[in-house]
Amino acid sequence: MLNAARLQILARLESLGTVRAVGASLHLSPSAVSAQLAALEAETGARLLERTGRRVRLTPAGRTLARHARVILDQMALAEAELAHPDGEPAGVVRVAAFSSAVRALVIPLAARLAVEHPRVEVEVDELDPRESGPALRHGDVDVAVTADLLDGALLAGPDVATVPRLEDPVVLVTARGDRAPGEPVDLARLADAPWAADLPGRYLSTLVESACREAGFEPRVVARLPSYELLLAHVEAGLSVALLPGLAVDPRYAVDARPLRAPRTRRVYAAVRRGAAPTAATTVVLGALRRVAREVAGPAAPGTG
């Protein structure tokens, strides 16, 4: 019979990549992790690991078992939750990953709502970039991921993850308040000489600024590389730059104007869960609250909010 604790170790090895990282996450020594993996190989009669120098990696059989392990562990968690709360009242911890602006605009409001409506449901929040939240979800590190389209067309998640559209987030030009006519669509070609603020090279906002400006016929003159939305908005607020941001990222605490683009760009925001196991009652409640918050943020026409 397969041992659940050993299956968890195998799944984490696929997620984290090294025996040492698995041990740190589970408060085990590397030697204890290796011993448990060896015992799992003996239980299955299959070669699950191959060693390259001082490192190990999963064989095809190991990856197959890791995929099944996540489903088995999800089903066990569901059974434990239902047994712990036989009255059917949603309860327990739901781990939610979301990118920065979604944490502020969506996840914090849903957690505040659930604290009143379902006080036995606890929402744990991790800020993760969309590139990180898909793998974290697949590997069982979170229960729900709030994620978004990537500009390079990279997949949000694998076939073992189901996504549901929650809202469309338009990209806007952000300027110092009163700098330009608010609400009027802007032609980026008219900003060819403007100073720009962006993220670090290769990250979402930098790619967004570069692609949009090149499409408008010019190379942006980037005067600030700021990985924090708060710092970027402060820089724009001071009149030192302009920026492109998804609408959710425009924090109303900053004195800036947000204008639509004449050539519209939109980022789609999704809720994602793992396939293969029914969600717990607590996870179902979280998904429902997320749907309602997304409807309030985007209006009744938001996709997938009905």
Coordinates of C-alpha atoms in Angstrom, one line a residue:
M1 CA 0.0 0.0 0.0
L2 CA 1.3 3.5 -0.9
N3 CA 2.3 5.7 2.0
A4 CA 0.7 9.2 1.8
A5 CA 3.6 11.0 3.5
R6 CA 6.0 9.5 0.9
L7 CA 3.7 10.5 -1.9
Q8 CA 3.8 14.0 -0.6
I9 CA 7.6 14.0 -0.6
L10 CA 7.7 12.8 -4.2
A11 CA 5.2 15.5 -5.3
R12 CA 7.3 18.1 -3.5
L13 CA 10.5 16.9 -5.1
E14 CA 8.9 17.4 -8.6
S15 CA 7.8 20.9 -7.4
L16 CA 11.0 22.1 -5.6
G17 CA 13.6 20.2 -7.6
T18 CA 16.1 19.2 -4.8
V19 CA 16.1 16.9 -1.8
R20 CA 17.4 19.7 0.3
A21 CA 14.5 22.0 -0.6
V22 CA 12.0 19.3 0.1
G23 CA 13.5 18.6 3.5
A24 CA 13.4 22.3 4.4
S25 CA 9.8 22.6 3.4
L26 CA 8.8 19.6 5.5
H27 CA 11.3 20.1 8.4
L28 CA 13.1 16.9 7.5
S29 CA 16.8 16.3 7.0
P30 CA 18.0 15.5 3.4
S31 CA 18.9 12.0 4.6
A32 CA 15.4 11.4 5.9
V33 CA 13.9 12.6 2.6
S34 CA 16.2 10.3 0.7
A35 CA 15.3 7.3 3.0
Q36 CA 11.6 8.0 2.4
L37 CA 12.0 8.1 -1.3
A38 CA 14.0 4.9 -1.3
A39 CA 11.2 3.3 0.7
L40 CA 8.6 4.5 -1.9
E41 CA 10.6 2.9 -4.7
A42 CA 10.6 -0.3 -2.7
E43 CA 6.8 0.0 -2.2
T44 CA 6.1 0.6 -5.9
G45 CA 8.7 -1.7 -7.3
A46 CA 9.5 1.0 -9.8
R47 CA 12.6 3.2 -10.4
L48 CA 11.3 6.7 -9.5
L49 CA 14.6 8.6 -9.3
E50 CA 17.8 8.8 -11.3
R51 CA 20.9 10.3 -9.9
T52 CA 23.2 12.8 -11.7
G53 CA 26.2 13.5 -9.6
R54 CA 24.9 14.7 -6.2
R55 CA 21.4 15.6 -7.5
V56 CA 18.4 13.4 -8.2
R57 CA 15.6 13.9 -10.7
L58 CA 12.4 12.0 -11.4
T59 CA 12.2 9.3 -14.0
P60 CA 9.1 9.1 -16.3
A61 CA 7.7 6.7 -13.8
G62 CA 8.4 9.1 -11.0
R63 CA 6.7 12.0 -12.8
T64 CA 3.7 9.8 -13.4
L65 CA 3.4 8.8 -9.8
A66 CA 3.9 12.4 -8.7
R67 CA 0.9 13.4 -10.9
H68 CA -1.2 10.7 -9.3
A69 CA 0.1 11.6 -5.9
R70 CA -1.3 15.1 -6.1
V71 CA -4.8 13.8 -7.0
I72 CA -4.6 11.2 -4.2
L73 CA -3.5 13.9 -1.7
D74 CA -6.3 16.2 -2.8
Q75 CA -8.9 13.5 -2.3
M76 CA -7.5 12.7 1.1
A77 CA -7.7 16.4 2.1
L78 CA -11.3 16.5 0.9
A79 CA -12.2 13.5 2.9
E80 CA -10.5 14.9 6.0
A81 CA -12.3 18.2 5.6
E82 CA -15.7 16.5 5.3
L83 CA -15.0 14.2 8.3
A84 CA -13.8 17.2 10.4
H85 CA -16.9 19.1 9.7
P86 CA -19.8 16.6 9.3
D87 CA -22.3 19.4 9.6
G88 CA -21.4 20.5 6.1
E89 CA -20.5 24.0 7.1
P90 CA -17.5 25.3 5.0
A91 CA -14.4 25.4 7.2
G92 CA -10.7 25.1 6.9
V93 CA -7.7 26.8 5.3
V94 CA -7.7 27.7 1.5
R95 CA -4.4 28.8 0.1
V96 CA -4.8 31.4 -2.6
A97 CA -2.0 32.7 -4.9
A98 CA -2.4 35.9 -6.8
F99 CA -0.4 38.5 -8.6
S100 CA 0.2 41.8 -6.8
S101 CA -2.7 43.9 -8.2
A102 CA -5.2 41.0 -7.8
V103 CA -4.2 40.6 -4.2
R104 CA -5.2 44.2 -3.5
A105 CA -8.3 44.4 -5.7
L106 CA -9.7 40.9 -5.4
V107 CA -8.2 38.6 -2.8
I108 CA -8.1 41.0 0.2
P109 CA -11.8 42.0 -0.4
L110 CA -12.9 38.3 -0.7
A111 CA -11.0 37.4 2.5
A112 CA -12.6 40.3 4.3
R113 CA -16.0 39.2 3.1
L114 CA -15.5 35.6 4.1
A115 CA -14.3 36.6 7.6
V116 CA -17.9 37.8 8.1
E117 CA -19.9 35.3 6.0
H118 CA -17.9 32.2 6.7
P119 CA -15.7 32.8 9.8
R120 CA -14.6 29.1 9.8
V121 CA -13.0 29.5 6.4
E122 CA -9.4 31.0 6.6
V123 CA -7.8 32.4 3.4
E124 CA -4.0 32.3 3.3
V125 CA -2.6 34.6 0.6
D126 CA 0.7 34.3 -1.4
E127 CA 1.7 37.0 -3.8
L128 CA 2.9 35.1 -6.9
D129 CA 3.6 36.2 -10.5
P130 CA 1.4 34.4 -13.1
R131 CA 4.5 32.5 -14.2
E132 CA 4.8 31.1 -10.7
S133 CA 1.2 30.6 -9.7
G134 CA 0.5 27.9 -12.3
P135 CA 3.3 25.6 -11.2
A136 CA 2.5 26.3 -7.5
L137 CA -1.1 25.2 -8.2
R138 CA -0.1 22.1 -10.2
H139 CA 2.3 21.0 -7.5
G140 CA -0.2 21.4 -4.7
D141 CA 1.4 24.3 -3.0
V142 CA -1.8 26.4 -3.3
D143 CA -5.5 25.5 -3.7
V144 CA -6.6 28.5 -5.9
A145 CA -4.6 30.7 -8.2
V146 CA -5.7 34.1 -9.5
T147 CA -3.6 34.4 -12.6
A148 CA -3.6 36.3 -15.9
D149 CA -2.6 36.2 -19.6
L150 CA 1.1 36.4 -20.4
L151 CA 2.2 38.7 -23.2
D152 CA 4.5 36.1 -24.8
G153 CA 1.7 33.5 -25.1
A154 CA 3.1 31.2 -22.5
L155 CA 0.6 28.7 -21.0
L156 CA -0.9 29.7 -17.7
A157 CA -1.0 26.1 -16.5
G158 CA -0.9 22.5 -17.7
P159 CA -3.7 20.2 -18.7
D160 CA -4.2 19.2 -15.1
V161 CA -5.4 22.7 -14.2
A162 CA -8.8 24.2 -15.0
T163 CA -9.2 27.9 -15.5
V164 CA -12.3 30.1 -15.4
P165 CA -12.3 33.7 -16.7
R166 CA -13.2 36.1 -14.0
L167 CA -12.7 39.6 -15.6
E168 CA -11.1 41.5 -18.4
D169 CA -8.6 44.1 -17.2
P170 CA -7.9 46.9 -19.8
V171 CA -4.4 48.3 -20.1
V172 CA -4.4 52.1 -19.5
L173 CA -1.9 55.0 -19.8
V174 CA -1.1 56.4 -16.4
T175 CA 0.0 60.1 -16.1
A176 CA 0.3 62.6 -13.3
R177 CA -3.1 64.0 -12.4
G178 CA -4.2 66.9 -14.6
D179 CA -1.3 66.3 -17.0
R180 CA -3.6 65.4 -19.9
A181 CA -7.3 65.3 -20.5
P182 CA -8.6 62.4 -18.3
G183 CA -10.9 59.8 -19.9
E184 CA -10.0 60.6 -23.5
P185 CA -8.4 57.7 -25.4
V186 CA -4.7 58.2 -26.1
D187 CA -2.6 57.5 -29.2
L188 CA 0.7 56.3 -27.9
A189 CA 2.5 57.6 -31.0
R190 CA 2.0 61.1 -29.5
L191 CA 4.1 60.1 -26.5
A192 CA 7.3 59.1 -28.4
D193 CA 9.3 61.7 -26.6
A194 CA 7.9 61.1 -23.1
P195 CA 9.9 59.6 -20.3
W196 CA 8.6 56.1 -19.3
A197 CA 8.6 54.1 -16.1
A198 CA 8.6 50.3 -16.4
D199 CA 9.4 47.1 -14.6
L200 CA 12.7 45.3 -14.7
P201 CA 13.8 44.1 -18.2
G202 CA 12.0 40.9 -19.3
R203 CA 9.2 41.2 -16.8
Y204 CA 5.5 41.8 -17.6
L205 CA 5.3 45.6 -17.6
S206 CA 8.6 46.1 -19.5
T207 CA 7.4 43.7 -22.2
L208 CA 4.0 45.5 -22.3
V209 CA 5.6 48.9 -22.6
E210 CA 8.1 47.8 -25.2
S211 CA 5.6 46.0 -27.4
A212 CA 2.9 48.7 -27.2
C213 CA 5.4 51.5 -28.0
R214 CA 7.0 49.6 -30.9
E215 CA 3.6 48.9 -32.3
A216 CA 3.0 52.7 -32.2
G217 CA 6.3 53.2 -34.1
F218 CA 8.9 54.2 -31.5
E219 CA 11.3 52.9 -28.8
P220 CA 10.3 54.0 -25.3
R221 CA 12.8 56.1 -23.3
V222 CA 12.7 54.4 -20.0
V223 CA 13.9 56.6 -17.2
A224 CA 12.8 54.4 -14.2
R225 CA 13.0 50.6 -13.7
L226 CA 10.7 49.9 -10.7
P227 CA 9.5 46.4 -9.8
S228 CA 6.9 47.7 -7.3
Y229 CA 3.6 49.2 -8.5
E230 CA 3.7 51.5 -5.6
L231 CA 7.1 53.0 -6.5
L232 CA 6.1 53.2 -10.2
L233 CA 2.9 55.1 -9.4
A234 CA 4.7 57.4 -7.0
H235 CA 7.2 58.2 -9.8
V236 CA 4.3 59.0 -12.3
E237 CA 2.5 61.0 -9.6
A238 CA 5.5 63.2 -9.2
G239 CA 5.4 64.0 -13.0
L240 CA 8.6 62.2 -13.7
S241 CA 7.2 59.7 -16.2
V242 CA 4.2 58.0 -17.8
A243 CA 3.5 54.3 -17.7
L244 CA 1.2 51.6 -19.0
L245 CA -0.6 49.5 -16.3
P246 CA -3.4 47.0 -16.2
G247 CA -6.4 48.8 -14.7
L248 CA -6.4 46.7 -11.5
A249 CA -2.9 48.0 -10.7
V250 CA -3.9 51.7 -10.6
D251 CA -4.2 52.4 -6.9
P252 CA -6.7 55.2 -6.2
R253 CA -4.5 56.4 -3.3
Y254 CA -2.1 58.0 -5.9
A255 CA -2.9 61.3 -7.7
V256 CA -2.7 59.9 -11.2
D257 CA -5.0 59.8 -14.2
A258 CA -5.7 56.6 -16.1
R259 CA -6.7 56.9 -19.8
P260 CA -7.8 54.2 -22.2
L261 CA -5.7 53.4 -25.3
R262 CA -6.9 54.2 -28.8
A263 CA -5.6 50.8 -29.8
P264 CA -7.0 48.8 -26.8
R265 CA -5.1 46.1 -25.0
T266 CA -6.7 43.8 -22.4
R267 CA -5.4 41.4 -19.8
R268 CA -7.7 38.5 -19.0
V269 CA -7.8 37.4 -15.4
Y270 CA -8.6 33.8 -14.4
A271 CA -9.3 31.7 -11.3
A272 CA -7.5 28.4 -11.6
V273 CA -7.9 25.1 -9.7
R274 CA -6.4 21.6 -10.1
R275 CA -8.3 19.1 -12.1
G276 CA -8.9 15.5 -10.8
A277 CA -10.3 16.2 -7.3
A278 CA -13.5 17.8 -6.1
P279 CA -12.8 21.1 -4.3
T280 CA -13.5 21.2 -0.6
A281 CA -16.6 23.1 0.6
A282 CA -14.2 25.9 1.8
T283 CA -12.6 26.1 -1.6
T284 CA -16.0 26.3 -3.3
V285 CA -16.9 29.2 -1.0
V286 CA -13.7 31.0 -1.9
L287 CA -14.3 30.6 -5.6
G288 CA -17.9 31.9 -5.2
A289 CA -16.7 35.0 -3.2
L290 CA -14.0 35.6 -5.9
R291 CA -16.7 35.5 -8.6
R292 CA -18.8 38.1 -6.7
V293 CA -15.9 40.4 -6.0
A294 CA -14.8 40.2 -9.7
R295 CA -18.3 41.1 -10.8
E296 CA -18.3 44.2 -8.5
V297 CA -14.9 45.3 -9.8
A298 CA -15.6 44.8 -13.5
G299 CA -19.4 45.2 -13.7
P300 CA -22.1 42.8 -14.8
A301 CA -20.6 42.3 -18.3
A302 CA -17.4 40.7 -16.9
P303 CA -16.8 37.2 -18.4
G304 CA -17.5 34.2 -16.3
T305 CA -19.1 36.2 -13.5
G306 CA -22.6 35.0 -14.1

